[in-house]
Amino acid sequence: MLRRLSIAVAGGLLLVSAVAGCGGDDGAAGGGSSGGGDDKITLGFAQVGAESGWRTANTKSIEESAATAGFELKFVDGQGKQENQIKAIRNFITQRVDVIAFSPVVESGWDTVLKEAKDAGIPVILTDRAIDSPDTSLYKTFIGSDFVEEGKKAGEWLVKEYQGKTDTVNIVELQGSPGAAPANDRKAGFADVIKADPKFKVVASQTGQFTRTDGKAVMETFLKSQPDIDVLYAHNDDMGLGAIEAIEAAGKKPGTDIKIITVDAVKDGMTALADGKINFIVECSPLLGPQLMDLVKKVKAGETIPQRVLTEETTFTPEQAKEALPNRKY
Ligand code: AHR
């Protein structure tokens, strides 16, 4: 299966900041200052947005690592829209940055703008999320998690939890934002594992946009339309945390009346896990900054880098969350 790259850039105002450099460049308007001219590496980074705790930690990691590496970072918040990210990439090309990196909002629709970057001789690095283009020459490498594997780990925990039981297990699923690689892949990986046993039934599955607000709202509708929910599988912690509020408001006990599996392992999710409100979390690390800066340096120096850099991750039970929480960085 092809990995996907998604982009989000809204038609509205782009939020741009220059970090570790002299700043002041708006990055969203065409024809800005040149990224070249001195020895300092200029990195243009188009982020998805600020939809979740994971994303906030990811942005912080990128900004801090760029500063440590002594790069000029031109950072654009795509506000969840592909057109904003495309616009940002075009501006990075105009500004002649040394390297472009981005985390695509959705998987498809990137070939044209990435060909423009390639023709301009500016290398591109995909971070966090992949794209579905068969043309791998459009980017130097993809650094991030294996989202299918994350979905599988969620499914495997469920299968083990209900081992030896024969009653139907009604599952509701909160999907990430439509078209995003983590939404597509986490759904596919989970479905692939649970399909072996017909007692597992996904009775409702809808997007919660990776946000707490939508997770809560969609869970409220699930609770009204589904009389007997055994399990919630949420594609990230934030949606799971929103759903917990809805479950408690409906007079049910999260983690007991409804078992909950999420992905990410950010601090708030880990706290809910330690408190028994979530039962299992599959980790997805947002701390991609240091590795990304290392890859940027190598690409700029013309070194060969691997086409795929996989993030190392684990899973957490409530006991493991209690142990890990005091040292959790995000
Ligand atoms: O692409 C990573 C995903 O995006 C995270 O799991 C989710 O929280 C975020 O919004």
Coordinates of C-alpha atoms in Angstrom, one line a residue, residues 31-298:
G31 CA 8.7 37.1 -3.6
G32 CA 10.1 37.2 0.0
S33 CA 13.7 37.4 1.0
S34 CA 16.2 34.9 -0.3
G35 CA 17.0 31.9 1.9
G36 CA 20.5 31.7 0.6
G37 CA 23.4 34.2 0.8
D38 CA 25.2 33.0 3.9
D39 CA 26.2 29.7 5.4
K40 CA 23.1 29.4 7.6
I41 CA 20.7 26.7 6.4
T42 CA 17.2 28.0 5.7
L43 CA 14.4 25.4 6.2
G44 CA 10.9 26.1 5.1
F45 CA 8.4 24.0 7.1
A46 CA 4.7 23.8 6.3
Q47 CA 2.8 22.3 9.4
V48 CA -0.6 20.8 9.3
G49 CA -2.1 23.1 12.0
A50 CA -2.6 23.0 15.7
E51 CA -5.4 20.5 16.0
S52 CA -4.1 18.3 18.9
G53 CA -1.7 18.1 21.8
W54 CA 0.5 15.9 19.5
R55 CA 0.7 18.7 16.9
T56 CA 1.7 21.3 19.5
A57 CA 4.5 19.0 20.8
N58 CA 5.6 18.4 17.2
T59 CA 5.8 22.1 16.4
K60 CA 7.7 22.8 19.6
S61 CA 10.2 20.0 18.7
I62 CA 10.8 21.4 15.2
E63 CA 11.2 25.0 16.4
E64 CA 13.5 24.0 19.2
S65 CA 15.7 21.7 17.1
A66 CA 16.0 24.2 14.3
A67 CA 17.2 26.8 16.8
T68 CA 19.7 24.3 18.3
A69 CA 21.0 23.4 14.8
G70 CA 21.4 27.2 14.0
F71 CA 19.0 27.1 11.1
E72 CA 16.7 29.8 9.9
L73 CA 13.2 28.3 10.1
K74 CA 10.4 29.7 8.0
F75 CA 7.4 28.1 9.7
V76 CA 3.9 28.2 8.2
D77 CA 0.8 26.9 10.0
G78 CA -1.5 25.4 7.3
Q79 CA -4.5 25.6 9.5
G80 CA -5.7 22.2 8.4
K81 CA -6.0 23.1 4.7
Q82 CA -4.1 21.7 1.8
E83 CA -4.3 24.9 -0.2
N84 CA -2.5 26.8 2.6
Q85 CA 0.4 24.2 2.5
I86 CA 0.6 24.4 -1.3
K87 CA 0.8 28.2 -1.1
A88 CA 3.5 28.0 1.6
I89 CA 5.6 25.5 -0.4
R90 CA 5.3 27.8 -3.5
N91 CA 6.5 30.7 -1.3
F92 CA 9.4 28.7 0.0
I93 CA 10.4 28.0 -3.6
T94 CA 10.2 31.7 -4.5
Q95 CA 12.3 32.5 -1.4
R96 CA 14.9 30.0 -2.4
V97 CA 15.0 28.2 0.9
D98 CA 17.7 25.5 1.1
V99 CA 15.3 22.6 2.1
I100 CA 11.5 22.3 2.3
A101 CA 9.9 20.0 4.9
F102 CA 6.2 19.5 5.5
S103 CA 3.6 17.3 7.2
P104 CA 0.8 16.9 4.6
V105 CA -2.7 17.4 5.8
V106 CA -4.0 14.8 3.3
E107 CA -2.3 12.1 1.3
S108 CA -3.2 13.1 -2.3
G109 CA -2.7 16.1 -4.6
W110 CA 0.9 17.0 -4.1
D111 CA 2.6 16.0 -7.4
T112 CA 2.3 19.4 -9.1
V113 CA 3.8 21.5 -6.3
L114 CA 6.5 19.0 -5.5
K115 CA 7.5 18.9 -9.2
E116 CA 7.9 22.7 -9.0
A117 CA 10.2 22.3 -6.0
K118 CA 12.2 19.6 -7.8
D119 CA 12.5 21.7 -10.9
A120 CA 13.8 24.6 -8.7
G121 CA 16.4 22.2 -7.3
I122 CA 15.0 22.5 -3.7
P123 CA 15.0 19.1 -1.9
V124 CA 11.8 18.2 0.0
I125 CA 11.5 16.0 3.2
L126 CA 8.2 14.6 4.2
T127 CA 7.7 14.5 8.0
D128 CA 5.1 12.7 10.1
R129 CA 2.8 11.9 7.2
A130 CA 3.4 10.4 3.7
I131 CA 1.8 11.1 0.3
D132 CA 0.2 8.7 -2.1
S133 CA 2.3 9.7 -5.1
P134 CA 4.1 6.8 -6.9
D135 CA 6.8 9.3 -7.9
T136 CA 9.3 8.9 -5.0
S137 CA 11.8 11.2 -6.7
L138 CA 9.6 14.1 -5.6
Y139 CA 11.0 13.9 -2.0
K140 CA 14.3 12.9 -0.5
T141 CA 13.0 10.9 2.5
F142 CA 9.9 10.4 4.7
I143 CA 10.5 10.5 8.4
G144 CA 7.6 9.4 10.7
S145 CA 5.6 6.6 12.2
D146 CA 4.1 3.5 10.7
F147 CA 0.4 4.3 11.1
V148 CA -0.9 1.0 9.8
E149 CA 1.2 -0.7 12.5
E150 CA -0.3 1.6 15.1
G151 CA -3.8 0.5 14.1
K152 CA -2.7 -3.1 14.3
K153 CA -1.4 -2.7 17.8
A154 CA -4.7 -1.2 18.8
G155 CA -6.5 -4.2 17.3
E156 CA -4.2 -6.7 18.9
W157 CA -4.8 -5.3 22.3
L158 CA -8.5 -5.7 21.8
V159 CA -8.3 -9.2 20.5
K160 CA -6.3 -10.2 23.6
E161 CA -8.6 -8.3 26.0
Y162 CA -11.7 -10.3 24.7
Q163 CA -9.9 -13.6 24.2
G164 CA -12.1 -16.6 25.2
K165 CA -15.3 -14.5 25.2
T166 CA -18.0 -15.2 22.6
D167 CA -20.5 -12.3 23.1
T168 CA -20.6 -9.6 20.4
V169 CA -18.2 -6.7 21.0
N170 CA -19.8 -3.4 19.7
I171 CA -17.1 -0.9 18.7
V172 CA -17.4 2.7 17.8
E173 CA -14.6 4.4 16.0
L174 CA -13.5 8.1 16.0
Q175 CA -11.5 8.6 12.8
G176 CA -8.9 11.3 12.3
S177 CA -9.4 14.0 9.6
P178 CA -10.7 12.7 6.3
G179 CA -7.9 11.9 3.7
A180 CA -5.1 12.1 6.3
A181 CA -2.6 9.3 6.3
P182 CA -3.0 8.5 10.1
A183 CA -6.8 8.4 9.7
N184 CA -6.7 6.0 6.7
D185 CA -3.9 3.8 8.0
R186 CA -5.0 3.5 11.6
K187 CA -8.5 2.5 10.4
A188 CA -7.0 0.0 8.0
G189 CA -4.6 -1.6 10.5
F190 CA -7.2 -2.0 13.2
A191 CA -9.8 -3.5 10.7
D192 CA -7.2 -5.9 9.4
V193 CA -6.6 -7.4 12.8
I194 CA -10.2 -7.6 14.2
K195 CA -11.7 -9.0 11.0
A196 CA -10.4 -12.5 11.9
D197 CA -13.1 -12.7 14.6
P198 CA -16.7 -12.0 13.7
K199 CA -17.7 -11.1 17.3
F200 CA -16.0 -7.7 16.8
K201 CA -18.4 -5.3 15.1
V202 CA -17.7 -1.7 14.3
V203 CA -21.2 -0.3 14.7
A204 CA -20.4 3.3 14.0
S205 CA -17.3 5.1 12.5
Q206 CA -17.1 8.8 11.9
T207 CA -14.5 11.5 11.8
G208 CA -13.7 13.6 14.9
Q209 CA -11.2 15.7 13.0
F210 CA -8.4 14.8 15.5
T211 CA -9.8 17.4 17.9
R212 CA -11.2 17.2 21.4
T213 CA -14.3 19.3 20.5
D214 CA -15.3 17.1 17.6
G215 CA -14.5 13.9 19.5
K216 CA -16.9 14.9 22.2
A217 CA -19.7 16.0 19.8
V218 CA -19.4 12.8 17.7
M219 CA -19.4 10.6 20.8
E220 CA -22.5 12.3 22.0
T221 CA -24.3 11.2 18.8
F222 CA -22.8 7.7 19.1
L223 CA -24.2 7.4 22.6
K224 CA -27.7 8.4 21.4
S225 CA -27.8 6.2 18.3
Q226 CA -26.0 3.1 19.7
P227 CA -27.7 1.6 22.8
D228 CA -24.9 -0.9 23.6
I229 CA -21.3 0.4 23.1
D230 CA -18.6 -1.9 24.5
V231 CA -15.4 -0.2 23.0
L232 CA -14.3 3.1 21.7
Y233 CA -11.3 3.2 19.3
A234 CA -10.2 6.8 18.8
H235 CA -7.4 7.6 16.3
N236 CA -5.8 10.1 18.7
D237 CA -5.8 11.0 22.4
D238 CA -7.6 14.3 21.9
M239 CA -10.7 12.8 20.4
G240 CA -10.6 10.1 23.1
L241 CA -10.4 12.8 25.8
G242 CA -13.4 14.7 24.3
A243 CA -15.3 11.4 24.1
I244 CA -14.6 10.8 27.8
E245 CA -16.4 14.0 28.6
A246 CA -19.4 12.8 26.6
I247 CA -19.4 9.4 28.2
E248 CA -19.3 10.9 31.7
A249 CA -22.1 13.3 30.9
A250 CA -24.2 10.4 29.8
G251 CA -23.7 8.8 33.2
K252 CA -21.3 6.1 32.1
K253 CA -17.8 5.3 33.4
P254 CA -15.1 5.6 30.7
G255 CA -12.6 2.7 30.9
T256 CA -15.2 0.5 32.6
D257 CA -18.6 0.7 31.0
I258 CA -16.9 1.5 27.7
K259 CA -13.3 0.4 27.1
I260 CA -11.2 3.0 25.3
I261 CA -8.2 2.6 23.0
T262 CA -6.4 5.7 21.6
V263 CA -3.2 6.6 19.8
D264 CA -0.5 9.2 20.6
A265 CA 0.4 9.0 24.3
V266 CA 0.5 12.8 25.0
K267 CA 0.5 13.8 28.7
D268 CA -3.3 14.3 29.0
G269 CA -3.9 11.0 27.4
M270 CA -1.4 9.3 29.6
T271 CA -3.0 10.9 32.7
A272 CA -6.4 9.6 31.7
L273 CA -4.8 6.1 31.1
A274 CA -3.2 6.2 34.5
D275 CA -6.6 7.2 36.0
G276 CA -8.3 4.2 34.3
K277 CA -10.4 6.3 32.0
I278 CA -8.5 5.0 28.9
N279 CA -7.5 1.3 28.8
F280 CA -4.7 1.3 26.2
I281 CA -2.6 3.8 24.2
V282 CA -0.5 3.2 21.2
E283 CA 2.4 5.6 21.1
C284 CA 3.0 8.0 18.2
S285 CA 6.0 10.2 18.9
P286 CA 5.9 13.9 17.9
L287 CA 9.5 14.5 18.7
L288 CA 10.7 14.5 15.1
G289 CA 12.7 17.7 15.3
P290 CA 16.3 16.4 16.1
Q291 CA 16.2 13.7 13.4
L292 CA 14.7 16.1 10.9
M293 CA 17.4 18.7 11.4
D294 CA 20.0 16.0 11.0
L295 CA 18.5 14.9 7.7
V296 CA 18.3 18.5 6.5
K297 CA 22.0 18.9 7.2
K298 CA 22.8 15.8 5.3

